[in-house]
C-alpha positions as MATLAB code, in Angstrom:
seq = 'XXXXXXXXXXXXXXXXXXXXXXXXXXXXXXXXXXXXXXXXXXXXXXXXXXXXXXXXXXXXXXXXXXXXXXXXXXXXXXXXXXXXXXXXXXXXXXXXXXXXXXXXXXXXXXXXXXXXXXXXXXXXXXXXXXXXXXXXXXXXXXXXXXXXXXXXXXXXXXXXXXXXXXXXXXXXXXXXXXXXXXXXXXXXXXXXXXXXXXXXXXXXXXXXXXXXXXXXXXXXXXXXXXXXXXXXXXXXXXXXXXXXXXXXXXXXXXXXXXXXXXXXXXXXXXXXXXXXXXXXXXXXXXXXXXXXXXXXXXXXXXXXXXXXXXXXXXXXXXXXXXXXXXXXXXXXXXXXXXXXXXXXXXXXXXXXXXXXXXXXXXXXXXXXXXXXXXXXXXXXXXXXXXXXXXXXXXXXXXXXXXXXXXXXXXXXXXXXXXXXXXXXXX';
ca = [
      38.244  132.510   23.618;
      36.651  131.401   27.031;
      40.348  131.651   28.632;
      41.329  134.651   27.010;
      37.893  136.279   28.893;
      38.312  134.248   32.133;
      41.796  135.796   32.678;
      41.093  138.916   31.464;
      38.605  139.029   34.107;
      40.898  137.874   36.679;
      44.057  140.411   35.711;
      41.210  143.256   35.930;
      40.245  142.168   39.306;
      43.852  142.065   40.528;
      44.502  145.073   38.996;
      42.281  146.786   41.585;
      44.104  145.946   44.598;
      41.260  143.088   45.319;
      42.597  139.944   46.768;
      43.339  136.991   44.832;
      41.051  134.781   46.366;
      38.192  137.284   46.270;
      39.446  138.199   42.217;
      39.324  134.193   42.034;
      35.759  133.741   43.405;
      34.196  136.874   41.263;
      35.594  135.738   38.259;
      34.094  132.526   38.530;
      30.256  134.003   39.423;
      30.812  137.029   36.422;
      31.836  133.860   33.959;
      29.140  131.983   34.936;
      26.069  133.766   35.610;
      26.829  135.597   32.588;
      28.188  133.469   29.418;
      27.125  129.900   31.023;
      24.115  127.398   31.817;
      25.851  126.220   34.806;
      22.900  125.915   37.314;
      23.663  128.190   40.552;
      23.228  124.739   43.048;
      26.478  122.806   41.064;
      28.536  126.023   42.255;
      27.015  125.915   46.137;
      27.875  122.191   46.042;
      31.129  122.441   44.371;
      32.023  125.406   47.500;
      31.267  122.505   50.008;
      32.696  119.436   47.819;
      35.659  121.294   46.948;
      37.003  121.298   50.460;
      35.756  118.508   51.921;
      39.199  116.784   51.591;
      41.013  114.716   54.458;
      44.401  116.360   53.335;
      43.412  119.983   53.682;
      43.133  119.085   57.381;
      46.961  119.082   57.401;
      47.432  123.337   56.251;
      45.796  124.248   59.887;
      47.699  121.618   61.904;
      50.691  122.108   60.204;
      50.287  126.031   60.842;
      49.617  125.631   64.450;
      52.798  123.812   65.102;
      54.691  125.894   63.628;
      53.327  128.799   65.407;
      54.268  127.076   68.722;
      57.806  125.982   67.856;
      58.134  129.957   66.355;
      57.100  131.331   70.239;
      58.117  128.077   72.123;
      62.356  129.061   71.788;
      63.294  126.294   69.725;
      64.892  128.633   66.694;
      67.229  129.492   69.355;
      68.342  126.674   70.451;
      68.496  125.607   66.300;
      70.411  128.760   66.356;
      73.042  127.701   68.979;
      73.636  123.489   68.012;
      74.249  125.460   64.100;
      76.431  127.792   65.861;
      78.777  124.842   67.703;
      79.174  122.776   64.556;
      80.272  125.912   61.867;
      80.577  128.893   63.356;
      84.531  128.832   63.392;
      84.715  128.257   59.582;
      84.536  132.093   57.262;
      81.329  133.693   57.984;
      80.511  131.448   60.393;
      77.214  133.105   62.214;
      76.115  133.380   58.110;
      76.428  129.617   57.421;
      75.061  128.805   60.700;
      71.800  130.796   59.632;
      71.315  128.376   56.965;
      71.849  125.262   59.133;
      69.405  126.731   61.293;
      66.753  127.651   58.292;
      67.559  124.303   56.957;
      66.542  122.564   60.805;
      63.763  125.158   61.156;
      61.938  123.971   58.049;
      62.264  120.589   58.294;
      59.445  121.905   62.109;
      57.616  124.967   60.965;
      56.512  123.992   57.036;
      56.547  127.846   56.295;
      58.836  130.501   54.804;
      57.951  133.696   56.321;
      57.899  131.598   59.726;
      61.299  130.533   59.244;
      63.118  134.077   58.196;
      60.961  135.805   61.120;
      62.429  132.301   63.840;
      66.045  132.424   62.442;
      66.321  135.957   61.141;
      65.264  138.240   64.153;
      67.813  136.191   66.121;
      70.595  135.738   63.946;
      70.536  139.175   62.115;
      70.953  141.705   65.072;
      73.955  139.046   65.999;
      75.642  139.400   62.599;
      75.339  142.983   62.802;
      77.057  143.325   66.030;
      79.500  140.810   64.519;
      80.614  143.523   61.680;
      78.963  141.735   58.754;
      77.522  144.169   56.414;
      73.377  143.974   56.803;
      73.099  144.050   53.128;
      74.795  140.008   53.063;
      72.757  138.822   56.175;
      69.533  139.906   54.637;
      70.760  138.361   51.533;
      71.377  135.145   53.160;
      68.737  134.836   55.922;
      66.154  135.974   53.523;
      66.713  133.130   50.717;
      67.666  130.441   52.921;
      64.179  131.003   54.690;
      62.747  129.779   51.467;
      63.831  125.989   52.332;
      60.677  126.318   54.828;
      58.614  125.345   51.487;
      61.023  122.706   49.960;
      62.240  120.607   53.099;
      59.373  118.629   54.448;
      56.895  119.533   56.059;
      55.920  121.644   53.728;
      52.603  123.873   53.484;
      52.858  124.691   49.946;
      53.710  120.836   48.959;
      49.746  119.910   50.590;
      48.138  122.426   48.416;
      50.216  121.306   45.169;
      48.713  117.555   46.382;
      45.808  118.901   47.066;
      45.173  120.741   43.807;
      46.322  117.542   41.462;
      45.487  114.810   43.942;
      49.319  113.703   43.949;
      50.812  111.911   46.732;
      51.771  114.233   49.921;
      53.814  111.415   51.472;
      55.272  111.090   48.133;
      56.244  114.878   47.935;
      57.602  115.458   51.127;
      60.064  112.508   50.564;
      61.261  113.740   47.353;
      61.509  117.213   48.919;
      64.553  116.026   50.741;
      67.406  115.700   48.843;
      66.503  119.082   47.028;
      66.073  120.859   49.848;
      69.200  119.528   51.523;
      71.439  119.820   48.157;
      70.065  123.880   48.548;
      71.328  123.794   51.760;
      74.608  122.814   50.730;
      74.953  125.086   47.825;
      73.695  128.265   50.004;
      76.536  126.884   52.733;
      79.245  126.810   49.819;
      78.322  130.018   48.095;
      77.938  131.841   52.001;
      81.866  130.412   52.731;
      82.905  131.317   49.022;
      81.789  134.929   49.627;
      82.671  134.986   53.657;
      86.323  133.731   52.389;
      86.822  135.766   49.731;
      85.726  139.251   51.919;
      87.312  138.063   55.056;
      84.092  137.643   57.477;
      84.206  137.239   60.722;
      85.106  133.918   62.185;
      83.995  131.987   65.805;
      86.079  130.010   68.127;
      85.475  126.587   67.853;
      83.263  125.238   69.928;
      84.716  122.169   71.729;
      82.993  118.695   71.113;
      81.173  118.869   74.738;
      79.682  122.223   73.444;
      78.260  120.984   70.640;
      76.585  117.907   72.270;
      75.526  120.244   74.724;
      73.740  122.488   72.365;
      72.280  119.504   70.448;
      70.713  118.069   73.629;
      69.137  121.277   74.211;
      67.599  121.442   70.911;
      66.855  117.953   70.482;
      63.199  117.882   71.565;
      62.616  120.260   68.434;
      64.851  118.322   65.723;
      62.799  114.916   66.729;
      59.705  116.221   65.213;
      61.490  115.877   62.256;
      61.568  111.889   62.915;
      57.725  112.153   63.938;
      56.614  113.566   61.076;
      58.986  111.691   58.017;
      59.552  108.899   60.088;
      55.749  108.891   60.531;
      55.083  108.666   57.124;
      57.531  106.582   55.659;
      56.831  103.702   58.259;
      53.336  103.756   57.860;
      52.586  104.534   61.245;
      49.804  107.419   59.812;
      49.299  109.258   57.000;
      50.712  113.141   56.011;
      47.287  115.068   57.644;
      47.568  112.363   60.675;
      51.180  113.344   60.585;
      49.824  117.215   60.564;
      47.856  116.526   63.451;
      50.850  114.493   65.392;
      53.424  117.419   65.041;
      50.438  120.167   66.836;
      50.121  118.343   69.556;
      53.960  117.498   69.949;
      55.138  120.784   69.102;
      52.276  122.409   72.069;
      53.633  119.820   74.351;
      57.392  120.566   73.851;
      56.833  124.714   73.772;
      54.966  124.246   76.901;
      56.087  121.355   79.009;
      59.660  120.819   77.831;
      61.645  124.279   76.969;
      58.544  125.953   78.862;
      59.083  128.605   76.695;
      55.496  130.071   76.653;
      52.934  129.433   79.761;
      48.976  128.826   79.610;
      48.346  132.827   78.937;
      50.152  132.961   75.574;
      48.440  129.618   74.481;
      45.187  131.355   73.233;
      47.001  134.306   71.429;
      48.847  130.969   69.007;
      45.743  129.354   68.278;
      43.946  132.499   66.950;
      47.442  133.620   64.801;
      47.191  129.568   63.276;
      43.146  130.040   62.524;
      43.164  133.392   60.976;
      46.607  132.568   58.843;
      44.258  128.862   58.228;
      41.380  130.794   57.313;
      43.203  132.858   54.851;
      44.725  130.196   53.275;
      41.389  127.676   52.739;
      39.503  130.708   51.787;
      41.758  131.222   48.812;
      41.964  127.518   48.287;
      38.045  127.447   48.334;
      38.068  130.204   45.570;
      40.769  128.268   43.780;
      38.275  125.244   43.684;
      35.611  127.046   41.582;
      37.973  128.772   39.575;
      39.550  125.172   38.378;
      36.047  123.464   38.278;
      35.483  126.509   35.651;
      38.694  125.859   33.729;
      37.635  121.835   33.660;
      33.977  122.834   32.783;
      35.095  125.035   30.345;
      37.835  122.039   29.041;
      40.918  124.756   29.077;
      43.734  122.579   30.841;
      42.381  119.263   27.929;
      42.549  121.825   24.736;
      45.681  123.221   26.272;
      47.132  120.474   26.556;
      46.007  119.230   23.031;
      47.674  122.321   21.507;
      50.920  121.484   22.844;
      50.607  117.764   21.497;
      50.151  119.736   18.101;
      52.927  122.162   18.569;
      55.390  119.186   18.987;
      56.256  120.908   22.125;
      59.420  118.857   23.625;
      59.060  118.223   27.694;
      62.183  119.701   28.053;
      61.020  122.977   26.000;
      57.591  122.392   28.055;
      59.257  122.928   31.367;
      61.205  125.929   30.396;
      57.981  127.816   29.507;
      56.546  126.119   32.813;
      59.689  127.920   34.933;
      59.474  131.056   32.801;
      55.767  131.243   33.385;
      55.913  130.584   37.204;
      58.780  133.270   38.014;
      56.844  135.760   35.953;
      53.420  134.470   38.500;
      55.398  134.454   41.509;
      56.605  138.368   41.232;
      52.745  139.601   41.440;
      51.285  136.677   43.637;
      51.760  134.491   46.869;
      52.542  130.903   46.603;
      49.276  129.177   47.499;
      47.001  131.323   44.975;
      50.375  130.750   41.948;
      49.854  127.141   42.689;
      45.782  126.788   42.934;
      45.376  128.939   39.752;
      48.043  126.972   37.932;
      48.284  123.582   39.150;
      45.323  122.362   37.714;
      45.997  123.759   34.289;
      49.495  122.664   33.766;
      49.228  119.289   35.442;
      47.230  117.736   32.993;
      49.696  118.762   30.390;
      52.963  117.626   32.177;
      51.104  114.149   32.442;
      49.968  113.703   29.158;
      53.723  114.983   27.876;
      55.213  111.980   30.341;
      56.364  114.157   33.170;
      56.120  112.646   36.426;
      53.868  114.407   38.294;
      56.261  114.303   41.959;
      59.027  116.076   40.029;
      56.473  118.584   38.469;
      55.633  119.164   41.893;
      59.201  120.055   42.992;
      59.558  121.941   40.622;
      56.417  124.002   40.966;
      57.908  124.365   44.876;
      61.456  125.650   43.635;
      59.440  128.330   41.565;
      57.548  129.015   44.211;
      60.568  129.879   46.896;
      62.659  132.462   43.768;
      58.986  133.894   44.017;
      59.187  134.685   47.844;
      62.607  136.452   47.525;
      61.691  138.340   44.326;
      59.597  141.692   44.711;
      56.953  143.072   44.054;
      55.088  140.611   46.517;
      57.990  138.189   47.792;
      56.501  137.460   51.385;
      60.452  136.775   52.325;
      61.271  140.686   51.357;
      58.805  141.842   53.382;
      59.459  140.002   56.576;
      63.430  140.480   56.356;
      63.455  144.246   55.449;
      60.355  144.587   58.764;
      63.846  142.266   60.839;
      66.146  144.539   59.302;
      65.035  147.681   59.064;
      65.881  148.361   55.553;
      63.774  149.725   52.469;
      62.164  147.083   50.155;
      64.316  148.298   47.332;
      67.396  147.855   49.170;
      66.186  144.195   50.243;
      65.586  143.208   46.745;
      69.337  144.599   45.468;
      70.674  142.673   48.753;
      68.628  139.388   47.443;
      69.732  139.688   43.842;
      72.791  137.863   43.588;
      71.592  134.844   45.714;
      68.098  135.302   42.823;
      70.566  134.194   40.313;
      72.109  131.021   42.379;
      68.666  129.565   42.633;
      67.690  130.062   38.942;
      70.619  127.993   38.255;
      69.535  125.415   40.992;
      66.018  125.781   39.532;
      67.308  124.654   36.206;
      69.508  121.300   38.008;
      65.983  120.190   39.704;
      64.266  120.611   36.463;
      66.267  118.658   34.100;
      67.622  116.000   36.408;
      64.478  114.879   37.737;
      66.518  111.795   39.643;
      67.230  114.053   42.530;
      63.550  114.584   43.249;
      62.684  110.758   42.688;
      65.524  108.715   43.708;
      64.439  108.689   47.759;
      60.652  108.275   47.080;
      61.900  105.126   44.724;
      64.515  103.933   46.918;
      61.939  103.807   49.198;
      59.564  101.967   47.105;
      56.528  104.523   47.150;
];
């Protein structure tokens, strides 16, 4: 009965246009105040507490260097090394969009950040190219959503963060999912390119390419900063976090010298108000799982499955189904902090590992950029593009339904999420 009330609350808030985290915080004071005992001082302290985490740190410094490899030129020169090594293969500028969104992720940690680095280059290029818009949207606009599965990854922190899993962990066995979505966006791009005649490139000679991968090599090493980071031991994920600011400031404005001293101040207040956004609604989130704990939801949920005889695999499917359905009406971050906590508990106590649940959560969360009404990834393409939302979603469709088949590979072969971390004995 308590849940039943608790999310009706919630749906009524959203339902007026109020945003999630401020539907997330007033749902916990109307609950409270109203139908509990809970002393007012345990929710003050519980605001403080529930932030006061080491790994949070890593959202804001994670954001910031993104936001200086997005102004400091270094999609470009992603752009031009993906260019050199398939551009003269069917559709060539299209596959070399997701080589770049694949490099650009594995920098920025973000989604919209990578279709608004890769896409406002690559798009206008296509264009003038011949390809139709409709297929470079298409293409540009779901490859983007590797920004949340190839580490770094924003959304992977706040899944740790939420169920105290293992960010190190989760970044590692974000790799081989996010590079085996790579390859299946390249193969599917060619098929199409192939099959409808696309524009080819010349091939770029050998010297070209090493050329173009010298230029954007100061950008790809962060890549070995941060994993390499991690996996030695060197410092931890937020440490990591903190590592790729200050390299990715000194690279945008030493190295490429893309951006001088004037445009330094207009970065750092984009990264604090997009940080500030994002802790606010994980502050919200906070209270509204200590109220799903105090209330013991996620423990009788998860005792009601154990009745049901609910199978893992059968488990997961309602898991998927639930989060595509969450992911149409609501951002990433607030699908994960609202849900996390609830369905965690039950994926444990049904044997799950809880670094595969977390992958999977991540897959869910990247269909849920591309699919409207709120897909962030819609939004920024058809602003690139110039197109209407509608016509964004129909040009997104057909690549919806390649990554609800990928969605179901990661979820019931959970060896390609955990063979790295294992390998590498963490």
């Amino acid at each position: 009965m308590s849940a039943l009330i608790i999310f009706g609350i919630l749906a009524v808030l959203m339902l007026t246009g109020m945003p999630i985290s401020i539907s997330l915080g007033l749902t916990v004071l109307t609950f409270l105040f109203t139908m509990t005992e809970v002393p007012i001082e345990a929710v003050a302290l519980k605001l403080f507490t529930g932030i006061e985490k080491f790994e949070i740190m890593a959202i804001p410094f994670f954001i910031l260097a993104g936001n200086f490899l997005t102004h400091g030129g270094v999609a470009r020169r992603m752009i031009n090394f993906a260019t050199s090594m398939v551009g003269h293969w069917h559709g060539g500028l299209a596959l070399a969009g997701v080589v770049a969104c694949a490099l650009f992720a594995a920098v920025s940690g973000s989604s919209p950040a990578t279709v608004v680095a890769i896409g406002s280059i690559l798009l206008p290029a296509m264009l003038k190219q011949g390809y139709p818009k409709e297929f470079g949207v298409g293409v540009i606009g779901t490859a983007g959503g590797l920004g949340i599965l190839i580490p770094p990854s924003i959304v992977m922190v706040i899944y740790a963060v939420s169920t105290n899993a293992s960010i190190g962990k989760l970044f590692m066995a974000g790799v081989i999912p996010g590079l085996l979505l790579a390859t299946i966006l390249l193969g599917v791009t060619w098929f199409v390119a192939r099959k409808k005649n696309y524009p080819r490139m010349a091939k770029a000679s050998w010297g070209e390419r090493l050329s173009t991968f010298r230029e954007s090599f100061w950008g790809l090493f962060l890549i070995i900063v941060v994993i390499g980071g991690i996996y030695s031991g060197i410092f931890t994920a937020t440490e990591a976090a903190a590592m790729s600011a200050v390299y990715a400031f000194c690279v945008a404005l030493f190295v490429y010298k893309d951006i001088g001293w004037k445009q330094v101040p207009k970065v750092l207040l984009d990264s604090a108000n997009m940080s500030a956004m994002l802790l606010y609604i994980i502050t919200n989130a906070v209270l509204f799982s200590f109220l799903l704990t105090s209330e013991s939801i996620p423990q009788n949920l998860a005792a009601w499955i154990n009745e049901q005889g609910l199978s893992p695999w059968m488990f997961l499917l309602v898991v998927n189904l639930l989060l595509l359905l969450a992911g149409n009406f609501m951002e990433p971050s607030s699908v994960l902090l609202i849900t996390a906590p609830i369905l965690f508990p039950v994926a444990v106590a049904l044997g799950i590992d809880p670094i595969h649940f977390g992958i999977i959560m991540v897959v869910n969360m990247e269909i849920g950029m591309i699919t409207p009404p709120v897909g962030l990834n819609l939004y920024v393409a058809s602003g690139i593009a110039k197109m209407g939302l509608t016509d964004v979603t129909k040009a997104c469709a057909p690549w919806i339904l390649v990554m609800i088949a990928y969605l179901m590979l990661i979820t019931y072969v959970p060896a390609i999420s955990l063979w790295l971390p294992n390998a590498l004995g963490m």
